[in-house]
Amino acid sequence: MTRGDLGWSALTRVKPIETLCGQGGAESGLRRVLGLWQLTAIGLGGLIGVGIFVLTGVVAATQAGPAVSLSFVIAGVASAAAALCYAEFAGMIPAAGSAYTYAYAVLGELAAWIIGWDLLLEYALVVAVVSIGWSGYLQALLGQLGLALPVWAAGAAGTGEGRVVDLAATLGALGVAALLVQRIEWGARFNAAMVLIKIAAVVLVVAAGLPHVRVENWTPFMPFGFGGVVEGAAVVFFAVFGYDTLTTAAEEARDPQRQLPRAVLLSLGVALTLYIAMSFVLTGMARYDTLNNPAPVASAFAALGMPWATLLVSVAAVAGIVSVMLAFLLGCARICFAMSRDGLLPAWLSKPHPRFHTPHRPTLVIGALTAFVAGLFPIREVAELVNIGTLSAFVVICVSVIVMRHTRPDAPRSFRTPFSPVTPLVGVGFSLWLLSKLPAIAWERFALWMGLGLILYFSYGRRRSRLAAASCAGRSCDASGAAPD
């Protein structure tokens, strides 16, 4: 490789699909133990959070009215376009890393680094922000039971008088990290149990509310017009992603080519069905303009003389948020593991646990960082970075499907995105539109994070890349990867 090869050609070098497919199994040090239900539960863990009990009512009251169900349908179509693209890649490249790995196979090393660095921030922030939300619901549940944390441990400084640290958020993030260090099936079983609890709670709430639905509450159906329905879709879109977390566990799936595409589509289908059912029942139980409050489902049941629903929603929220924390921390650690294995991050991060065969080092590092942030910082605007990360990954995946159809039409595909390139283009268009709606402060902070990432890549990752080292095999390359002129 000449010095000129360190230019654009080096930045766009791709990792062959055959190499990626050969990284799983015993060579990776990870164990293939996850079945279809466990993978689907990871996706549902990321998809269904406390938003199902809050977002449906708030969007109905402020933007979509009873037509909030249509908002979920529109958002679901857009999210499904990206999900179908994820499913094609998951069946074609059963390797850890999700969008980072797929970008490496199609767009090259620099694009892969950018999306991987992007996802590390997104997933870590989700864990931190959700830990804080989990703490709030846990404290509310404890309050209903007559228990309370000391004031100093009830929240970060600046969130209330006398508060110093959000102890529950800190311990929650650390506890999830400790669980994920153990054998992957232990964490998967715990996650599956939490997912079952929250699905059962949603089904029970829908069943209990159905007899109290009044058709007249659905009139007018679109009080804010169709424009309000579309604006509502932009908001609820962020409740219908999270299935991408299950694709990061590709090297721990028993039959990834068959199970991953099915798990992606199944998790999104179940989540959308529950969101739409909740939307219809909630707006039928109570008028849409009464639902603009932090607990619209609980308040609607309380108005009907059914206060037990408040306790039920709190229990479901606590269980549901734990599974969200687990899904995103699992995904973040495995993306970090994949980047380290490729030489773009320090190699010690890709050394699996000798007994449990899990990526324990990135799990503990990221768990500690998210616990620190969740315990000491009141996260508000920073949470917008989560949306940038997800939507950017969606754009990359949808574009990559189109590119791969032309560059590697011969590659085995256990699942093919239907109606390509129309379906990927729908995903790209909707994601770009939502990106344009994000506030300027989010873009400024995202640019700072990307700047830091590019400095790290050009000063470390580019020179340590294993793909670059492989391309130098048999040549006299210097420390930077270049052959002397």
Short mmCIF file of C-alpha atoms in Angstrom, two decimals:
data_model
loop_
_atom_site.label_atom_id
_atom_site.label_comp_id
_atom_site.label_asym_id
_atom_site.label_seq_id
_atom_site.Cartn_x
_atom_site.Cartn_y
_atom_site.Cartn_z
CA MET A 1 0.00 0.00 0.00
CA THR A 2 1.46 3.35 -1.01
CA ARG A 3 1.17 6.62 0.80
CA GLY A 4 -1.53 7.61 -1.63
CA ASP A 5 -3.55 4.65 -0.38
CA LEU A 6 -3.87 6.45 2.92
CA GLY A 7 -6.14 8.91 1.16
CA TRP A 8 -9.73 8.35 0.10
CA SER A 9 -9.22 4.72 -0.90
CA ALA A 10 -8.09 3.86 2.63
CA LEU A 11 -11.08 5.62 4.17
CA THR A 12 -13.55 3.80 1.93
CA ARG A 13 -12.03 0.31 2.25
CA VAL A 14 -14.81 -2.17 2.97
CA LYS A 15 -14.75 -5.37 4.96
CA PRO A 16 -15.84 -8.33 2.82
CA ILE A 17 -19.11 -9.98 3.77
CA GLU A 18 -17.36 -13.34 3.87
CA THR A 19 -14.94 -12.02 6.51
CA LEU A 20 -17.77 -10.61 8.61
CA CYS A 21 -19.73 -13.86 8.43
CA GLY A 22 -16.66 -15.75 9.64
CA GLN A 23 -16.24 -13.62 12.77
CA GLY A 24 -19.05 -15.25 14.74
CA GLY A 25 -19.11 -18.39 16.82
CA ALA A 26 -16.12 -19.75 18.67
CA GLU A 27 -13.67 -17.30 17.10
CA SER A 28 -15.45 -14.32 18.64
CA GLY A 29 -15.53 -15.86 22.11
CA LEU A 30 -19.29 -15.25 22.33
CA ARG A 31 -21.85 -18.03 22.74
CA ARG A 32 -24.72 -18.73 20.33
CA VAL A 33 -27.55 -19.38 22.78
CA LEU A 34 -30.36 -16.93 21.92
CA GLY A 35 -33.52 -18.20 20.24
CA LEU A 36 -36.25 -16.39 18.32
CA TRP A 37 -38.31 -15.48 21.41
CA GLN A 38 -35.30 -14.14 23.33
CA LEU A 39 -34.21 -12.02 20.34
CA THR A 40 -37.76 -10.73 19.85
CA ALA A 41 -37.94 -9.89 23.56
CA ILE A 42 -34.76 -7.80 23.24
CA GLY A 43 -36.39 -5.89 20.39
CA LEU A 44 -39.60 -5.43 22.38
CA GLY A 45 -37.52 -4.34 25.35
CA GLY A 46 -36.14 -1.49 23.27
CA LEU A 47 -39.47 -0.67 21.59
CA ILE A 48 -42.03 -0.64 24.41
CA GLY A 49 -41.24 1.72 27.25
CA VAL A 50 -43.13 4.09 29.43
CA GLY A 51 -44.09 6.03 26.29
CA ILE A 52 -47.02 3.71 25.69
CA PHE A 53 -48.61 5.02 28.91
CA VAL A 54 -47.69 8.69 28.32
CA LEU A 55 -47.05 9.49 24.66
CA THR A 56 -50.43 8.27 23.40
CA GLY A 57 -52.35 10.69 25.63
CA VAL A 58 -50.08 13.71 25.27
CA VAL A 59 -49.94 13.54 21.45
CA ALA A 60 -53.71 13.02 21.30
CA ALA A 61 -54.29 16.12 23.45
CA THR A 62 -51.86 18.45 21.71
CA GLN A 63 -51.50 17.34 18.08
CA ALA A 64 -53.55 14.48 16.68
CA GLY A 65 -56.71 14.08 18.76
CA PRO A 66 -58.34 10.62 18.57
CA ALA A 67 -56.48 10.19 15.26
CA VAL A 68 -53.30 9.54 17.25
CA SER A 69 -53.81 5.95 16.15
CA LEU A 70 -53.21 7.14 12.57
CA SER A 71 -50.06 8.91 13.78
CA PHE A 72 -48.78 5.55 14.97
CA VAL A 73 -49.72 3.95 11.64
CA ILE A 74 -47.78 6.61 9.68
CA ALA A 75 -44.79 6.38 12.02
CA GLY A 76 -45.03 2.60 11.86
CA VAL A 77 -44.88 2.58 8.06
CA ALA A 78 -41.78 4.78 8.13
CA SER A 79 -40.15 2.69 10.85
CA ALA A 80 -41.12 -0.52 9.05
CA ALA A 81 -39.27 0.68 5.94
CA ALA A 82 -36.06 0.87 7.99
CA ALA A 83 -36.92 -2.38 9.80
CA LEU A 84 -37.20 -4.25 6.49
CA CYS A 85 -33.75 -2.96 5.54
CA TYR A 86 -32.34 -4.03 8.90
CA ALA A 87 -33.92 -7.46 8.38
CA GLU A 88 -32.17 -7.90 5.02
CA PHE A 89 -28.77 -7.03 6.48
CA ALA A 90 -29.35 -9.11 9.62
CA GLY A 91 -29.98 -12.18 7.49
CA MET A 92 -27.03 -11.46 5.18
CA ILE A 93 -24.36 -10.45 7.74
CA PRO A 94 -24.85 -12.30 11.07
CA ALA A 95 -22.13 -10.36 12.90
CA ALA A 96 -22.21 -8.17 16.01
CA GLY A 97 -22.37 -4.40 15.59
CA SER A 98 -25.63 -3.80 13.73
CA ALA A 99 -25.53 -0.61 11.60
CA TYR A 100 -21.79 -0.15 12.25
CA THR A 101 -20.98 -3.58 10.80
CA TYR A 102 -23.38 -3.17 7.86
CA ALA A 103 -21.85 0.20 6.97
CA TYR A 104 -18.36 -1.35 7.10
CA ALA A 105 -19.42 -3.91 4.49
CA VAL A 106 -20.98 -1.34 2.12
CA LEU A 107 -19.76 2.22 2.62
CA GLY A 108 -16.29 1.67 4.02
CA GLU A 109 -14.28 2.20 7.19
CA LEU A 110 -14.78 5.94 7.70
CA ALA A 111 -18.57 5.71 7.29
CA ALA A 112 -18.59 2.71 9.63
CA TRP A 113 -16.60 4.63 12.23
CA ILE A 114 -18.95 7.62 12.02
CA ILE A 115 -22.09 5.52 12.44
CA GLY A 116 -20.48 3.38 15.17
CA TRP A 117 -19.35 6.45 17.13
CA ASP A 118 -22.79 7.92 16.59
CA LEU A 119 -24.53 4.80 17.94
CA LEU A 120 -22.26 4.60 20.98
CA LEU A 121 -23.49 8.05 22.00
CA GLU A 122 -27.12 7.30 21.14
CA TYR A 123 -27.35 4.01 23.01
CA ALA A 124 -25.41 5.26 26.04
CA LEU A 125 -27.64 8.34 26.29
CA VAL A 126 -30.75 6.19 26.05
CA VAL A 127 -29.53 4.16 29.02
CA ALA A 128 -28.73 7.30 31.03
CA VAL A 129 -31.97 9.12 30.25
CA VAL A 130 -34.11 6.04 30.74
CA SER A 131 -32.38 5.32 34.05
CA ILE A 132 -33.52 8.72 35.29
CA GLY A 133 -37.08 8.02 34.11
CA TRP A 134 -36.99 4.61 35.78
CA SER A 135 -35.92 6.25 39.02
CA GLY A 136 -38.90 8.61 38.87
CA TYR A 137 -41.40 5.80 38.38
CA LEU A 138 -39.75 3.65 41.04
CA GLN A 139 -39.93 6.48 43.54
CA ALA A 140 -43.59 7.07 42.63
CA LEU A 141 -44.31 3.39 43.16
CA LEU A 142 -42.49 3.42 46.50
CA GLY A 143 -44.49 6.49 47.47
CA GLN A 144 -47.75 4.64 46.83
CA LEU A 145 -46.49 1.92 49.15
CA GLY A 146 -45.63 4.45 51.88
CA LEU A 147 -41.87 4.37 51.29
CA ALA A 148 -39.50 7.13 50.22
CA LEU A 149 -35.82 7.72 49.53
CA PRO A 150 -33.93 10.38 51.52
CA VAL A 151 -34.16 13.82 49.89
CA TRP A 152 -30.43 13.89 49.06
CA ALA A 153 -30.79 10.63 47.10
CA ALA A 154 -34.00 11.53 45.25
CA GLY A 155 -32.44 13.35 42.28
CA ALA A 156 -29.47 15.16 40.80
CA ALA A 157 -28.43 18.58 42.05
CA GLY A 158 -30.61 21.25 40.48
CA THR A 159 -33.73 19.07 40.23
CA GLY A 160 -35.04 19.98 43.67
CA GLU A 161 -34.06 21.49 47.00
CA GLY A 162 -31.66 19.34 49.01
CA ARG A 163 -31.06 16.87 46.20
CA VAL A 164 -27.50 15.67 45.51
CA VAL A 165 -27.63 12.45 43.52
CA ASP A 166 -30.23 10.28 41.81
CA LEU A 167 -29.31 7.13 43.71
CA ALA A 168 -31.94 4.88 42.14
CA ALA A 169 -30.87 5.87 38.60
CA THR A 170 -27.22 5.19 39.42
CA LEU A 171 -27.91 1.81 41.00
CA GLY A 172 -30.30 0.88 38.21
CA ALA A 173 -27.69 1.46 35.48
CA LEU A 174 -25.01 -0.40 37.47
CA GLY A 175 -27.38 -3.27 38.20
CA VAL A 176 -28.26 -3.74 34.54
CA ALA A 177 -24.54 -3.67 33.63
CA ALA A 178 -23.78 -6.29 36.29
CA LEU A 179 -26.55 -8.51 34.94
CA LEU A 180 -25.27 -8.23 31.37
CA VAL A 181 -21.76 -9.26 32.44
CA GLN A 182 -23.17 -12.67 33.37
CA ARG A 183 -24.07 -15.28 30.77
CA ILE A 184 -26.12 -13.71 27.97
CA GLU A 185 -28.98 -16.15 28.50
CA TRP A 186 -29.39 -14.93 32.11
CA GLY A 187 -29.88 -11.37 30.99
CA ALA A 188 -32.10 -12.52 28.12
CA ARG A 189 -34.34 -14.50 30.50
CA PHE A 190 -34.64 -11.56 32.88
CA ASN A 191 -35.45 -9.24 29.96
CA ALA A 192 -38.05 -11.69 28.64
CA ALA A 193 -39.73 -11.73 32.06
CA MET A 194 -39.85 -7.93 32.19
CA VAL A 195 -41.24 -7.78 28.65
CA LEU A 196 -43.96 -10.28 29.54
CA ILE A 197 -44.93 -8.19 32.57
CA LYS A 198 -45.31 -4.98 30.59
CA ILE A 199 -47.13 -6.64 27.68
CA ALA A 200 -49.51 -8.28 30.14
CA ALA A 201 -50.08 -4.91 31.80
CA VAL A 202 -50.83 -3.22 28.47
CA VAL A 203 -53.24 -5.99 27.47
CA LEU A 204 -54.95 -5.79 30.87
CA VAL A 205 -55.30 -2.00 30.62
CA VAL A 206 -56.77 -2.28 27.11
CA ALA A 207 -59.17 -5.05 28.19
CA ALA A 208 -60.26 -3.13 31.30
CA GLY A 209 -60.79 0.08 29.36
CA LEU A 210 -62.64 -1.40 26.40
CA PRO A 211 -66.05 -1.61 28.15
CA HIS A 212 -65.77 2.11 29.00
CA VAL A 213 -65.12 3.28 25.42
CA ARG A 214 -67.65 5.86 24.20
CA VAL A 215 -67.80 6.38 20.44
CA GLU A 216 -68.69 10.07 20.86
CA ASN A 217 -65.24 10.67 22.36
CA TRP A 218 -63.78 9.98 18.92
CA THR A 219 -65.60 13.00 17.49
CA PRO A 220 -64.04 15.13 16.07
CA PHE A 221 -61.54 12.50 14.93
CA MET A 222 -58.96 15.01 13.60
CA PRO A 223 -59.50 18.20 15.62
CA PHE A 224 -56.09 19.58 14.53
CA GLY A 225 -56.45 18.47 10.91
CA PHE A 226 -54.35 15.98 9.00
CA GLY A 227 -51.32 18.23 9.52
CA GLY A 228 -51.63 17.59 13.25
CA VAL A 229 -51.73 13.84 12.61
CA VAL A 230 -48.49 14.06 10.63
CA GLU A 231 -46.84 16.20 13.32
CA GLY A 232 -47.96 13.63 15.85
CA ALA A 233 -46.33 10.92 13.74
CA ALA A 234 -43.02 12.78 14.02
CA VAL A 235 -43.32 12.65 17.81
CA VAL A 236 -44.50 9.07 18.21
CA PHE A 237 -41.89 7.86 15.71
CA PHE A 238 -39.45 7.84 18.59
CA ALA A 239 -41.63 5.25 20.32
CA VAL A 240 -41.35 2.81 17.41
CA PHE A 241 -37.62 2.28 17.14
CA GLY A 242 -35.46 0.04 19.31
CA TYR A 243 -35.71 -3.18 17.32
CA ASP A 244 -32.20 -2.43 16.00
CA THR A 245 -30.80 -3.39 19.43
CA LEU A 246 -31.50 -7.07 18.78
CA THR A 247 -29.34 -7.08 15.64
CA THR A 248 -26.29 -6.19 17.75
CA ALA A 249 -26.55 -9.65 19.33
CA ALA A 250 -26.18 -11.46 16.00
CA GLU A 251 -23.17 -13.49 17.15
CA GLU A 252 -25.13 -14.79 20.14
CA ALA A 253 -28.13 -16.01 18.12
CA ARG A 254 -28.47 -19.74 17.42
CA ASP A 255 -29.58 -19.30 13.80
CA PRO A 256 -29.00 -15.62 12.96
CA GLN A 257 -29.78 -15.78 9.22
CA ARG A 258 -33.30 -17.04 9.90
CA GLN A 259 -34.05 -15.70 13.37
CA LEU A 260 -32.83 -12.10 13.18
CA PRO A 261 -35.07 -10.95 10.28
CA ARG A 262 -38.06 -12.62 11.91
CA ALA A 263 -37.31 -11.08 15.32
CA VAL A 264 -36.95 -7.57 13.83
CA LEU A 265 -40.31 -7.71 12.06
CA LEU A 266 -42.10 -9.57 14.86
CA SER A 267 -40.99 -7.14 17.58
CA LEU A 268 -42.06 -4.09 15.53
CA GLY A 269 -45.39 -5.72 14.62
CA VAL A 270 -46.26 -6.57 18.24
CA ALA A 271 -45.23 -3.12 19.50
CA LEU A 272 -47.26 -1.27 16.86
CA THR A 273 -50.33 -3.40 17.57
CA LEU A 274 -50.14 -2.55 21.28
CA TYR A 275 -49.57 1.18 20.65
CA ILE A 276 -52.53 1.42 18.26
CA ALA A 277 -54.80 -0.57 20.60
CA MET A 278 -53.85 1.68 23.53
CA SER A 279 -54.52 4.77 21.39
CA PHE A 280 -58.05 3.67 20.45
CA VAL A 281 -59.03 2.64 23.96
CA LEU A 282 -57.55 5.66 25.74
CA THR A 283 -59.16 8.23 23.43
CA GLY A 284 -62.43 6.31 23.66
CA MET A 285 -62.39 6.27 27.47
CA ALA A 286 -61.71 9.99 27.86
CA ARG A 287 -61.92 13.05 25.65
CA TYR A 288 -58.60 13.78 23.95
CA ASP A 289 -58.37 17.30 25.45
CA THR A 290 -58.22 15.87 29.00
CA LEU A 291 -55.14 13.73 28.37
CA ASN A 292 -52.36 16.34 28.43
CA ASN A 293 -50.75 15.29 31.71
CA PRO A 294 -47.77 13.14 32.82
CA ALA A 295 -49.95 10.07 33.47
CA PRO A 296 -52.88 10.17 31.02
CA VAL A 297 -53.72 6.46 31.28
CA ALA A 298 -53.77 6.48 35.08
CA SER A 299 -55.79 9.72 35.17
CA ALA A 300 -58.36 8.33 32.73
CA PHE A 301 -58.93 5.26 34.90
CA ALA A 302 -58.99 7.37 38.07
CA ALA A 303 -61.78 9.47 36.53
CA LEU A 304 -63.74 6.25 36.04
CA GLY A 305 -63.31 5.29 39.70
CA MET A 306 -60.64 2.68 39.00
CA PRO A 307 -57.58 3.91 40.98
CA TRP A 308 -55.97 0.45 40.87
CA ALA A 309 -54.86 1.33 37.35
CA THR A 310 -52.37 3.87 38.73
CA LEU A 311 -50.58 1.11 40.63
CA LEU A 312 -50.73 -1.21 37.62
CA VAL A 313 -49.26 1.42 35.28
CA SER A 314 -46.48 2.20 37.76
CA VAL A 315 -45.52 -1.48 38.09
CA ALA A 316 -45.59 -1.93 34.31
CA ALA A 317 -43.53 1.24 33.81
CA VAL A 318 -40.85 0.11 36.27
CA ALA A 319 -40.62 -3.32 34.62
CA GLY A 320 -40.79 -1.87 31.13
CA ILE A 321 -38.07 0.70 31.61
CA VAL A 322 -35.67 -1.90 33.01
CA SER A 323 -36.00 -3.86 29.77
CA VAL A 324 -35.29 -0.69 27.75
CA MET A 325 -32.13 -0.08 29.79
CA LEU A 326 -31.05 -3.67 29.28
CA ALA A 327 -31.68 -3.70 25.51
CA PHE A 328 -29.75 -0.50 24.80
CA LEU A 329 -26.84 -1.26 27.13
CA LEU A 330 -26.54 -4.70 25.53
CA GLY A 331 -26.47 -3.06 22.10
CA CYS A 332 -23.99 -0.36 23.07
CA ALA A 333 -21.53 -2.87 24.54
CA ARG A 334 -21.63 -5.07 21.45
CA ILE A 335 -21.07 -2.19 19.06
CA CYS A 336 -18.07 -1.17 21.17
CA PHE A 337 -16.91 -4.82 21.11
CA ALA A 338 -17.14 -4.95 17.30
CA MET A 339 -15.26 -1.65 16.84
CA SER A 340 -12.52 -2.83 19.19
CA ARG A 341 -12.22 -6.16 17.37
CA ASP A 342 -11.70 -4.22 14.14
CA GLY A 343 -8.85 -2.27 15.75
CA LEU A 344 -10.68 1.07 15.75
CA LEU A 345 -10.87 1.13 19.57
CA PRO A 346 -8.38 -0.35 22.09
CA ALA A 347 -8.10 -4.14 21.77
CA TRP A 348 -8.71 -4.88 25.47
CA LEU A 349 -12.36 -3.93 24.97
CA SER A 350 -12.88 -6.96 22.71
CA LYS A 351 -11.60 -9.57 25.16
CA PRO A 352 -14.66 -11.62 26.24
CA HIS A 353 -15.10 -12.80 29.81
CA PRO A 354 -13.21 -16.11 30.25
CA ARG A 355 -16.11 -17.73 32.11
CA PHE A 356 -19.29 -16.00 30.96
CA HIS A 357 -18.20 -15.33 27.34
CA THR A 358 -19.74 -11.85 27.29
CA PRO A 359 -18.17 -8.51 26.28
CA HIS A 360 -17.83 -7.61 29.95
CA ARG A 361 -15.29 -4.80 29.65
CA PRO A 362 -17.31 -2.47 27.38
CA THR A 363 -20.42 -3.41 29.38
CA LEU A 364 -18.84 -2.30 32.66
CA VAL A 365 -17.21 0.83 31.19
CA ILE A 366 -20.41 2.04 29.53
CA GLY A 367 -22.51 1.01 32.52
CA ALA A 368 -20.29 3.05 34.85
CA LEU A 369 -20.39 6.11 32.57
CA THR A 370 -24.18 6.00 32.19
CA ALA A 371 -24.59 5.51 35.95
CA PHE A 372 -22.41 8.59 36.55
CA VAL A 373 -24.41 10.72 34.10
CA ALA A 374 -27.79 9.44 35.30
CA GLY A 375 -26.93 10.05 38.94
CA LEU A 376 -25.41 13.52 38.72
CA PHE A 377 -26.84 15.29 35.68
CA PRO A 378 -30.43 16.37 34.95
CA ILE A 379 -30.53 15.44 31.24
CA ARG A 380 -32.90 17.54 29.14
CA GLU A 381 -31.80 18.89 25.75
CA VAL A 382 -29.01 16.33 25.50
CA ALA A 383 -31.66 13.66 25.05
CA GLU A 384 -32.29 15.07 21.55
CA LEU A 385 -28.98 13.48 20.54
CA VAL A 386 -30.69 10.11 20.87
CA ASN A 387 -32.97 11.00 17.97
CA ILE A 388 -30.11 12.18 15.74
CA GLY A 389 -28.23 8.94 16.30
CA THR A 390 -31.18 6.69 15.50
CA LEU A 391 -32.30 8.57 12.41
CA SER A 392 -28.75 8.79 11.04
CA ALA A 393 -28.41 5.01 11.41
CA PHE A 394 -31.72 4.52 9.60
CA VAL A 395 -30.50 6.63 6.66
CA VAL A 396 -27.25 4.66 6.44
CA ILE A 397 -29.00 1.28 6.54
CA CYS A 398 -31.62 2.19 3.92
CA VAL A 399 -29.01 3.63 1.55
CA SER A 400 -26.76 0.63 2.11
CA VAL A 401 -29.47 -1.82 1.04
CA ILE A 402 -29.78 -0.02 -2.31
CA VAL A 403 -26.00 0.08 -2.78
CA MET A 404 -25.53 -3.57 -1.83
CA ARG A 405 -28.18 -4.71 -4.31
CA HIS A 406 -25.94 -3.27 -7.07
CA THR A 407 -22.47 -4.10 -5.71
CA ARG A 408 -23.20 -7.59 -4.33
CA PRO A 409 -26.31 -8.94 -6.03
CA ASP A 410 -24.82 -12.44 -5.61
CA ALA A 411 -24.60 -12.29 -1.81
CA PRO A 412 -26.86 -14.86 -0.07
CA ARG A 413 -29.92 -13.19 1.45
CA SER A 414 -32.27 -15.10 3.74
CA PHE A 415 -34.61 -12.09 3.61
CA ARG A 416 -35.01 -9.45 0.89
CA THR A 417 -36.48 -5.99 1.49
CA PRO A 418 -39.66 -5.93 -0.63
CA PHE A 419 -40.30 -3.27 -3.29
CA SER A 420 -36.68 -2.12 -3.29
CA PRO A 421 -35.57 0.62 -3.92
CA VAL A 422 -38.95 2.21 -3.07
CA THR A 423 -39.06 0.84 0.50
CA PRO A 424 -35.51 1.99 1.43
CA LEU A 425 -36.17 5.41 -0.15
CA VAL A 426 -39.30 5.80 2.01
CA GLY A 427 -37.14 5.11 5.07
CA VAL A 428 -34.51 7.62 3.92
CA GLY A 429 -37.05 10.34 3.14
CA PHE A 430 -38.94 10.05 6.41
CA SER A 431 -35.74 9.92 8.47
CA LEU A 432 -34.30 13.01 6.75
CA TRP A 433 -37.57 14.88 7.32
CA LEU A 434 -37.50 14.06 11.01
CA LEU A 435 -33.83 15.05 11.25
CA SER A 436 -34.78 18.46 9.84
CA LYS A 437 -37.24 18.92 12.73
CA LEU A 438 -34.64 18.57 15.47
CA PRO A 439 -33.49 21.73 17.32
CA ALA A 440 -30.24 23.52 16.53
CA ILE A 441 -28.76 22.84 20.00
CA ALA A 442 -28.97 19.10 19.30
CA TRP A 443 -27.05 19.51 16.04
CA GLU A 444 -24.38 21.62 17.76
CA ARG A 445 -23.75 18.98 20.42
CA PHE A 446 -23.84 16.24 17.81
CA ALA A 447 -21.20 18.11 15.78
CA LEU A 448 -18.95 18.34 18.85
CA TRP A 449 -19.27 14.60 19.47
CA MET A 450 -18.55 13.85 15.81
CA GLY A 451 -15.53 16.16 15.90
CA LEU A 452 -14.13 14.29 18.89
CA GLY A 453 -14.78 10.99 17.12
CA LEU A 454 -12.98 12.04 13.95
CA ILE A 455 -9.95 13.17 15.96
CA LEU A 456 -9.88 9.75 17.64
CA TYR A 457 -10.25 7.92 14.32
CA PHE A 458 -7.49 9.78 12.47
CA SER A 459 -5.10 9.71 15.43
CA TYR A 460 -5.75 6.10 16.50
CA GLY A 461 -8.29 3.97 14.67
CA ARG A 462 -7.09 4.61 11.13
CA ARG A 463 -3.58 3.49 12.02
CA ARG A 464 -4.64 0.52 14.15
CA SER A 465 -7.30 -0.79 11.78
CA ARG A 466 -7.05 -4.55 11.32
CA LEU A 467 -8.43 -4.20 7.81
CA ALA A 468 -5.53 -1.87 6.99
CA ALA A 469 -3.09 -4.35 8.53
CA ALA A 470 -4.55 -7.14 6.41
CA SER A 471 -4.15 -5.07 3.26
CA CYS A 472 -0.47 -4.63 4.19
CA ALA A 473 0.11 -8.36 4.59
CA GLY A 474 3.16 -9.37 2.63
CA ARG A 475 4.27 -5.77 2.12
CA SER A 476 6.72 -3.52 3.91
CA CYS A 477 4.40 -1.06 5.60
CA ASP A 478 5.40 1.59 8.11
CA ALA A 479 3.61 2.24 11.40
CA SER A 480 0.95 4.30 9.67
CA GLY A 481 0.13 1.48 7.30
CA ALA A 482 1.93 2.95 4.31
CA ALA A 483 4.60 1.26 2.21
CA PRO A 484 7.75 3.28 1.52
CA ASP A 485 7.91 4.97 -1.86
#
